[in-house]
């Protein structure tokens, strides 16, 4: 199948060519047609499937018609990084269209943001908290909106944003097209979809399964030995680009500092950093200035970085879904990747489900003097997990916006599985 089939506006097709997309990914093949027809969409799909272009391309096509310079489309995203990535995709794919996009999220003063929103903007990519501030202040006009996109709805839910999303929706015109994308479908997201979508087309891409291209090693370790183990692994393994996950922001920060002290090119990415610092970390990791990035789940989910060779779970996540998301950062676009996971007695419950999930791919790894017996982890009583930090609306202390004309950098990476669409 080729993109020609969709008869997209020539200026949008120019963006497809510049991005180097030869043929639509499965989610694009299934979603672009119905979106062009104006249908609502419920898309079960993860980052890495080409989901962004699946909604951006038909959106740009539709925005080419109608009056410009008013907010006609709103993309709601759980994190600043995801809002920024979507904004960049709009700029890149719409570079010849002259359509404008703005981001609305934490980082700089609201005054700059207000000025940005006063200029002509066709699309706003926003995190819910700051958008509500603008709605409250009357500094954004959403009366001309005709497309609402909820991206990573399950992550919006995890971060406690669903009440904010519902509040925002009350300020939008009821006659609109709504597209909802989510990697998983918890009951709350299902209920939101039921309330917001009208006669939607259901699309499901890629089951919740770990990528086949990733190999796994599980290191049974005592909590106090994790840093020594990480240092040992970093010293002995060739790791061009390693993404290390910790459970807390403070641990991400201190671990990165410790690694820098002993000569590693390391950075951190978590919700306590300013937007500028987050961007510097991510850009530096993308372009290879940093070999190791220590991140929390909140900051790292949905991030599209190509060529990550290793994902290291310094702290295990709470659920197998979160595990799949994390390891999905490596082994992308048919490349191979390695996932190294440090496990303690606290992870006993998760281990059981991961063992089932990974089957033959499950492998324990011992490091003399640093790891313990697997039985110490497996047979530990299912410990009560320490409370995981939730960086929801309250953590978004200051926010930023930028308005740009189309035209941006290119992305290249994909990995997907497909399923036939169903109509609800
Ligand atoms: P996403 O799932 O939207 O995060 O996209 C994952 C990656 O796939 C991004 O780097 C996109 O630029 C890339 N991508 C999207 N669509 C295509 C396509 N049709 N062909 C090749 N790469 C694509």
Coordinates of C-alpha atoms and ligand atoms in Angstrom, one line a residue:
X1 CA 0.0 0.0 0.0
X2 CA 1.2 3.5 -0.7
X3 CA 0.3 6.9 0.8
X4 CA -1.0 8.0 -2.7
X5 CA -4.2 6.0 -2.0
X6 CA -5.3 8.5 0.7
X7 CA -5.2 11.4 -1.8
X8 CA -3.7 13.7 0.8
X9 CA -3.2 17.3 -0.1
X10 CA 0.0 17.7 -2.1
X11 CA 1.6 20.0 0.5
X12 CA 1.0 17.3 3.1
X13 CA 2.4 14.6 0.8
X14 CA 5.5 16.8 0.5
X15 CA 6.0 16.4 4.3
X16 CA 5.6 12.6 3.9
X17 CA 8.3 12.5 1.3
X18 CA 10.7 14.7 3.3
X19 CA 10.2 12.4 6.3
X20 CA 11.2 9.6 4.1
X21 CA 8.1 7.5 4.7
X22 CA 7.8 5.0 1.9
X23 CA 4.6 3.2 2.9
X24 CA 2.0 3.6 5.7
X25 CA 2.5 1.6 8.9
X26 CA -0.4 -0.7 9.9
X27 CA -1.9 1.9 12.1
X28 CA -1.6 4.6 9.4
X29 CA -3.1 2.2 6.9
X30 CA -6.1 1.6 9.2
X31 CA -6.6 5.1 10.7
X32 CA -5.9 7.6 8.0
X33 CA -9.0 6.7 5.8
X34 CA -11.6 6.9 8.6
X35 CA -10.0 10.1 10.1
X36 CA -10.2 11.7 6.7
X37 CA -13.9 10.7 6.6
X38 CA -14.4 12.5 9.9
X39 CA -14.9 9.4 12.0
X40 CA -14.1 9.2 15.7
X41 CA -11.3 6.7 16.4
X42 CA -10.5 4.5 19.4
X43 CA -6.9 3.4 18.8
X44 CA -5.2 0.8 20.9
X45 CA -1.6 1.5 20.0
X46 CA 1.7 2.3 21.5
X47 CA 4.4 4.8 20.7
X48 CA 6.7 3.3 18.0
X49 CA 3.8 2.2 15.8
X50 CA 3.7 5.4 13.7
X51 CA 0.7 6.6 15.7
X52 CA 1.6 10.2 15.6
X53 CA 1.7 10.5 11.8
X54 CA -1.5 8.4 11.7
X55 CA -3.4 11.3 13.1
X56 CA -1.2 14.2 12.1
X57 CA -1.4 13.5 8.3
X58 CA -5.2 13.4 8.0
X59 CA -5.4 16.3 10.5
X60 CA -3.1 18.5 8.4
X61 CA -5.1 17.5 5.2
X62 CA -8.4 18.6 6.9
X63 CA -6.9 21.8 8.3
X64 CA -5.9 22.9 4.7
X65 CA -9.5 23.6 4.2
X66 CA -11.3 26.2 6.3
X67 CA -10.4 29.4 8.0
X68 CA -6.8 29.6 9.3
X69 CA -5.4 31.1 12.4
X70 CA -7.9 29.9 15.0
X71 CA -7.4 26.9 17.2
X72 CA -9.1 24.1 15.3
X73 CA -7.4 21.1 16.7
X74 CA -6.2 20.2 20.2
X75 CA -3.9 17.4 21.1
X76 CA -3.9 16.5 24.8
X77 CA -0.8 14.7 26.0
X78 CA 0.3 13.5 29.4
X79 CA 3.9 14.8 29.3
X80 CA 5.7 17.8 28.0
X81 CA 7.9 15.6 25.9
X82 CA 5.0 14.0 24.2
X83 CA 3.3 17.3 23.5
X84 CA 6.6 18.6 22.1
X85 CA 7.1 15.5 20.0
X86 CA 3.7 15.8 18.4
X87 CA 4.3 19.5 17.8
X88 CA 7.6 18.7 16.1
X89 CA 5.8 16.0 14.0
X90 CA 3.2 18.6 12.9
X91 CA 6.0 21.0 12.0
X92 CA 7.9 18.4 10.1
X93 CA 5.1 16.8 8.2
X94 CA 3.3 20.1 7.6
X95 CA 6.4 22.1 6.7
X96 CA 4.9 23.1 3.3
X97 CA 1.4 23.7 4.5
X98 CA 2.0 27.0 6.4
X99 CA -0.2 25.7 9.2
X100 CA 0.9 26.7 12.7
X101 CA 1.2 24.7 15.9
X102 CA 1.8 25.8 19.5
X103 CA 2.7 23.9 22.7
X104 CA 1.2 24.6 26.0
X105 CA 2.9 23.1 29.0
X106 CA 5.2 23.9 32.0
X107 CA 8.6 25.6 31.8
X108 CA 8.4 29.4 31.3
X109 CA 6.2 32.3 32.2
X110 CA 2.6 32.2 31.3
X111 CA 2.9 35.7 29.8
X112 CA 5.0 34.4 26.8
X113 CA 2.5 31.7 26.4
X114 CA -0.4 34.1 26.3
X115 CA 1.4 36.1 23.6
X116 CA 2.0 32.9 21.6
X117 CA -1.7 31.9 21.8
X118 CA -2.8 35.4 20.7
X119 CA -0.9 34.9 17.4
X120 CA -2.6 32.8 14.8
X121 CA -2.5 29.1 15.8
X122 CA -4.2 26.2 14.1
X123 CA -3.2 23.4 16.4
X124 CA -2.4 23.3 20.1
X125 CA -0.4 20.4 21.7
X126 CA -1.0 20.7 25.4
X127 CA -0.7 19.1 28.8
X128 CA -4.0 19.4 30.6
X129 CA -3.0 21.4 33.7
X130 CA -1.7 24.5 32.0
X131 CA -4.4 24.4 29.3
X132 CA -7.0 24.6 32.1
X133 CA -5.1 27.6 33.5
X134 CA -5.5 29.3 30.1
X135 CA -9.2 28.4 29.9
X136 CA -9.7 29.8 33.4
X137 CA -7.9 33.0 32.4
X138 CA -9.8 33.3 29.1
X139 CA -6.4 33.4 27.2
X140 CA -7.3 30.6 24.7
X141 CA -10.2 30.6 22.3
X142 CA -11.4 27.1 21.7
X143 CA -14.7 28.1 20.1
X144 CA -13.6 27.1 16.5
X145 CA -12.2 23.7 17.6
X146 CA -13.4 20.8 15.5
X147 CA -10.8 18.0 16.3
X148 CA -9.8 16.7 19.7
X149 CA -7.0 14.2 20.0
X150 CA -6.3 12.4 23.3
X151 CA -2.8 10.8 23.1
X152 CA -1.7 8.1 25.6
X153 CA -5.0 8.3 27.4
X154 CA -3.9 5.5 29.8
X155 CA -0.9 7.6 30.8
X156 CA -3.2 10.6 31.2
X157 CA -5.1 8.4 33.6
X158 CA -2.0 7.2 35.4
X159 CA -1.0 10.8 36.1
X160 CA -4.4 11.7 37.5
X161 CA -5.3 13.9 34.5
X162 CA -8.7 12.4 33.6
X163 CA -10.8 14.8 35.7
X164 CA -8.9 17.7 34.0
X165 CA -9.5 16.2 30.6
X166 CA -13.2 16.0 31.3
X167 CA -13.2 19.6 32.5
X168 CA -11.5 20.7 29.3
X169 CA -13.9 18.8 27.2
X170 CA -16.8 20.8 28.8
X171 CA -15.3 23.9 27.2
X172 CA -15.1 22.5 23.7
X173 CA -17.7 22.6 20.9
X174 CA -19.8 19.4 21.1
X175 CA -19.8 19.0 17.3
X176 CA -16.3 17.8 16.7
X177 CA -14.2 14.8 15.7
X178 CA -12.5 13.0 18.6
X179 CA -9.6 10.6 18.4
X180 CA -8.5 8.7 21.4
X181 CA -5.2 6.7 21.5
X182 CA -4.1 4.5 24.4
X183 CA -1.6 1.7 24.8
X184 CA -3.8 -0.1 27.3
X185 CA -7.5 0.1 28.1
X186 CA -8.1 0.5 31.9
X187 CA -11.8 0.8 32.9
X188 CA -11.5 4.6 33.4
X189 CA -10.2 5.1 29.8
X190 CA -12.9 2.8 28.4
X191 CA -15.5 4.9 30.2
X192 CA -13.9 8.1 29.0
X193 CA -14.0 6.7 25.4
X194 CA -17.6 5.8 25.8
X195 CA -18.5 9.3 26.9
X196 CA -16.5 11.2 24.3
X197 CA -16.6 9.0 21.2
X198 CA -19.5 8.7 18.8
X199 CA -19.8 5.7 16.6
X200 CA -16.1 5.3 16.6
X201 CA -13.9 3.1 14.5
X202 CA -11.8 0.7 16.7
X203 CA -8.2 0.1 15.7
X204 CA -5.8 -2.2 17.6
X205 CA -2.2 -2.4 16.7
X206 CA 0.4 -4.5 18.4
X207 CA -0.7 -6.6 21.4
X208 CA 0.9 -6.0 24.8
X209 CA 3.8 -8.2 24.3
X210 CA 7.5 -7.6 24.7
X211 CA 9.4 -6.9 21.4
X212 CA 10.9 -10.1 20.0
X213 CA 14.1 -8.2 19.2
X214 CA 15.0 -7.6 22.8
X215 CA 17.0 -10.1 24.9
X216 CA 16.6 -10.2 28.7
X217 CA 18.8 -10.7 31.7
X218 CA 17.6 -10.6 35.3
X219 CA 20.0 -9.8 38.1
X220 CA 18.9 -10.9 41.6
X221 CA 20.4 -8.3 43.8
X222 CA 20.1 -6.7 47.2
X223 CA 18.9 -3.1 47.1
X224 CA 22.1 -1.7 48.6
X225 CA 24.2 -3.4 45.9
X226 CA 22.3 -2.0 42.9
X227 CA 24.6 1.0 42.3
X228 CA 27.7 -1.2 42.5
X229 CA 26.1 -3.6 40.1
X230 CA 25.3 -0.8 37.6
X231 CA 28.8 0.5 37.8
X232 CA 30.2 -3.0 37.2
X233 CA 27.9 -3.5 34.2
X234 CA 28.7 -0.1 32.7
X235 CA 32.4 -0.7 33.0
X236 CA 32.4 -4.2 31.5
X237 CA 29.8 -3.9 28.7
X238 CA 29.9 -2.1 25.5
X239 CA 26.9 0.2 25.8
X240 CA 26.6 3.0 23.2
X241 CA 23.3 4.2 24.5
X242 CA 21.7 3.0 27.8
X243 CA 18.5 4.2 29.3
X244 CA 18.3 3.4 33.0
X245 CA 15.0 3.5 34.9
X246 CA 14.6 4.4 38.6
X247 CA 11.5 4.6 40.6
X248 CA 12.0 8.1 42.0
X249 CA 13.1 11.5 40.7
X250 CA 15.7 11.9 43.5
X251 CA 17.3 8.6 42.7
X252 CA 17.5 9.4 39.0
X253 CA 19.3 12.7 39.9
X254 CA 21.7 11.2 42.4
X255 CA 22.5 8.2 40.3
X256 CA 23.3 10.4 37.3
X257 CA 25.6 12.6 39.5
X258 CA 27.4 9.5 40.8
X259 CA 28.0 8.1 37.3
X260 CA 29.3 11.5 36.1
X261 CA 31.7 11.6 39.0
X262 CA 33.3 8.4 37.9
X263 CA 33.7 9.5 34.3
X264 CA 30.5 8.4 32.6
X265 CA 28.7 10.7 30.2
X266 CA 25.4 10.5 32.1
X267 CA 22.3 12.7 32.4
X268 CA 18.9 12.4 34.0
X269 CA 15.4 13.0 32.9
X270 CA 12.6 13.4 35.5
X271 CA 9.7 15.7 36.5
X272 CA 11.8 17.9 38.8
X273 CA 13.9 19.4 36.1
X274 CA 13.0 22.6 34.3
X275 CA 11.8 22.2 30.7
X276 CA 15.0 23.6 29.4
X277 CA 17.0 20.9 31.4
X278 CA 14.7 18.2 30.3
X279 CA 15.2 19.2 26.7
X280 CA 19.0 19.4 27.1
X281 CA 19.1 15.9 28.6
X282 CA 16.9 14.4 25.9
X283 CA 18.7 16.1 23.0
X284 CA 22.1 15.2 24.4
X285 CA 21.0 11.6 24.8
X286 CA 19.5 11.6 21.3
X287 CA 22.7 13.0 19.6
X288 CA 25.1 10.8 21.6
X289 CA 26.6 13.4 23.9
X290 CA 25.3 11.3 26.8
X291 CA 25.8 7.6 26.8
X292 CA 23.6 7.0 29.8
X293 CA 20.3 8.6 30.7
X294 CA 18.7 7.9 34.1
X295 CA 15.0 8.5 33.9
X296 CA 11.7 8.0 35.7
X297 CA 8.7 6.4 34.0
X298 CA 6.9 9.7 34.0
X299 CA 9.5 11.4 32.0
X300 CA 10.5 8.6 29.7
X301 CA 7.3 7.0 28.5
X302 CA 6.4 7.8 24.9
X303 CA 9.8 9.2 24.1
X304 CA 11.0 8.4 20.6
X305 CA 14.7 8.0 20.7
X306 CA 16.3 5.8 18.1
X307 CA 19.2 3.5 18.7
X308 CA 19.0 2.8 22.4
X309 CA 21.1 -0.3 22.8
X310 CA 20.3 -1.1 26.4
X311 CA 17.4 -0.6 28.8
X312 CA 18.3 -1.1 32.5
X313 CA 15.7 -1.5 35.1
X314 CA 17.6 -0.3 38.1
X315 CA 14.3 -0.3 39.9
X316 CA 11.6 -2.6 38.5
X317 CA 8.3 -1.0 37.5
X318 CA 5.1 -1.8 39.3
X319 CA 3.4 -3.7 36.5
X320 CA 4.2 -5.9 33.5
X321 CA 2.6 -3.3 31.2
X322 CA 5.0 -0.7 32.5
X323 CA 7.8 -3.2 32.0
X324 CA 6.8 -3.7 28.3
X325 CA 6.7 0.1 27.8
X326 CA 10.2 0.5 29.2
X327 CA 11.8 -2.3 27.2
X328 CA 10.0 -1.0 24.1
X329 CA 12.5 1.9 24.2
X330 CA 15.2 -0.5 22.8
X331 CA 15.0 -3.1 20.0
X332 CA 13.0 -0.6 17.9
X333 CA 12.7 -0.7 14.1
X334 CA 13.9 -4.3 13.9
X335 CA 17.1 -3.5 15.7
X336 CA 18.2 -5.7 18.5
X337 CA 18.4 -4.5 22.1
X338 CA 19.2 -5.7 25.6
X339 CA 17.1 -5.3 28.7
X340 CA 18.9 -5.8 32.0
X341 CA 16.7 -5.9 35.1
X342 CA 17.8 -5.6 38.8
X343 CA 15.3 -7.6 40.9
X344 CA 14.9 -7.8 44.6
X345 CA 12.5 -9.6 47.0
X346 CA 10.1 -6.6 46.6
X347 CA 9.5 -7.7 43.0
X348 CA 8.4 -11.2 43.8
X349 CA 4.9 -10.7 42.5
X350 CA 5.9 -9.0 39.3
X351 CA 8.5 -11.7 38.7
X352 CA 5.8 -14.4 38.5
X353 CA 3.9 -12.5 35.8
X354 CA 7.1 -11.6 33.9
X355 CA 8.3 -15.1 33.8
X356 CA 5.0 -16.2 32.2
X357 CA 5.2 -13.3 29.8
X358 CA 8.8 -13.9 28.7
X359 CA 8.8 -17.7 28.7
X360 CA 12.0 -19.0 27.2
X361 CA 13.5 -15.5 27.0
X362 CA 13.7 -15.3 30.8
X363 CA 17.3 -15.6 32.0
X364 CA 19.0 -15.0 35.3
X365 CA 22.4 -13.5 35.3
X366 CA 24.9 -13.8 38.2
X367 CA 27.8 -11.4 38.9
X368 CA 30.3 -12.6 41.5
X369 CA 30.1 -10.7 44.7
X370 CA 27.2 -8.5 43.6
X371 CA 24.2 -10.7 42.9
X372 CA 22.3 -13.1 45.3
X373 CA 20.5 -16.3 44.7
X374 CA 17.3 -16.1 42.5
X375 CA 15.5 -17.9 45.3
X376 CA 16.1 -14.9 47.6
X377 CA 13.9 -12.8 45.2
X378 CA 11.4 -15.4 44.1
X379 CA 10.5 -16.7 47.5
X380 CA 10.4 -13.4 49.3
X381 CA 6.9 -12.7 50.7
X382 CA 5.1 -10.4 48.2
X383 CA 6.3 -7.2 49.8
X384 CA 4.2 -4.1 49.9
X385 CA 5.6 -1.9 47.3
X386 CA 6.7 1.5 48.4
X387 CA 4.4 4.3 47.2
X388 CA 5.3 5.3 43.7
X389 CA 5.5 9.0 43.0
X390 CA 2.7 10.3 40.8
X391 CA 3.7 13.4 38.9
X392 CA 0.3 14.6 37.9
X393 CA -1.2 18.1 37.6
X394 CA 0.4 19.4 40.8
X395 CA 4.0 18.6 39.7
X396 CA 3.6 20.9 36.7
X397 CA 4.7 24.0 38.4
X398 CA 5.6 26.2 35.5
X399 CA 4.9 25.8 31.9
X400 CA 5.9 27.1 28.5
X401 CA 4.6 27.5 25.0
X402 CA 6.1 28.0 21.6
X403 CA 4.4 28.7 18.3
X404 CA 6.2 27.7 15.1
X405 CA 5.5 27.5 11.5
X406 CA 5.7 24.1 9.9
X407 CA 9.1 22.7 9.2
X408 CA 11.2 20.6 11.6
X409 CA 13.6 17.7 12.0
X410 CA 13.1 14.2 10.8
X411 CA 12.3 11.0 12.7
X412 CA 13.1 7.5 11.5
X413 CA 12.2 4.4 13.5
X414 CA 9.3 2.1 13.7
X415 CA 8.3 -1.3 14.9
X416 CA 4.8 -2.6 14.7
X417 CA 2.3 -5.5 14.5
X418 CA -1.1 -5.2 13.0
X419 CA -4.7 -6.3 13.5
X420 CA -7.7 -5.7 11.4
X421 CA -9.9 -2.7 12.2
X422 CA -13.3 -3.1 13.8
X423 CA -16.1 -0.7 13.7
X424 CA -18.1 -0.2 16.9
Ligands
LIG1 P1 5.3 7.2 16.8 O1 4.7 5.8 17.0 O2 4.4 8.2 16.3 O3 6.1 7.6 18.0 O4 6.4 7.0 15.6 C1 7.5 6.2 15.7 C2 8.6 6.5 14.7 O5 8.1 6.0 13.4 C3 8.8 7.9 14.4 O6 10.2 8.1 14.4 C4 8.2 8.2 13.1 O7 8.9 9.3 12.4 C5 8.4 6.9 12.4 N1 7.4 6.7 11.3 C6 6.1 7.1 11.4 N2 5.4 6.7 10.2 C7 6.4 6.1 9.5 C8 6.3 5.5 8.2 N3 5.2 5.4 7.4 N4 7.5 5.0 7.7 C9 8.6 5.0 8.4 N5 8.7 5.6 9.6 C10 7.6 6.1 10.2

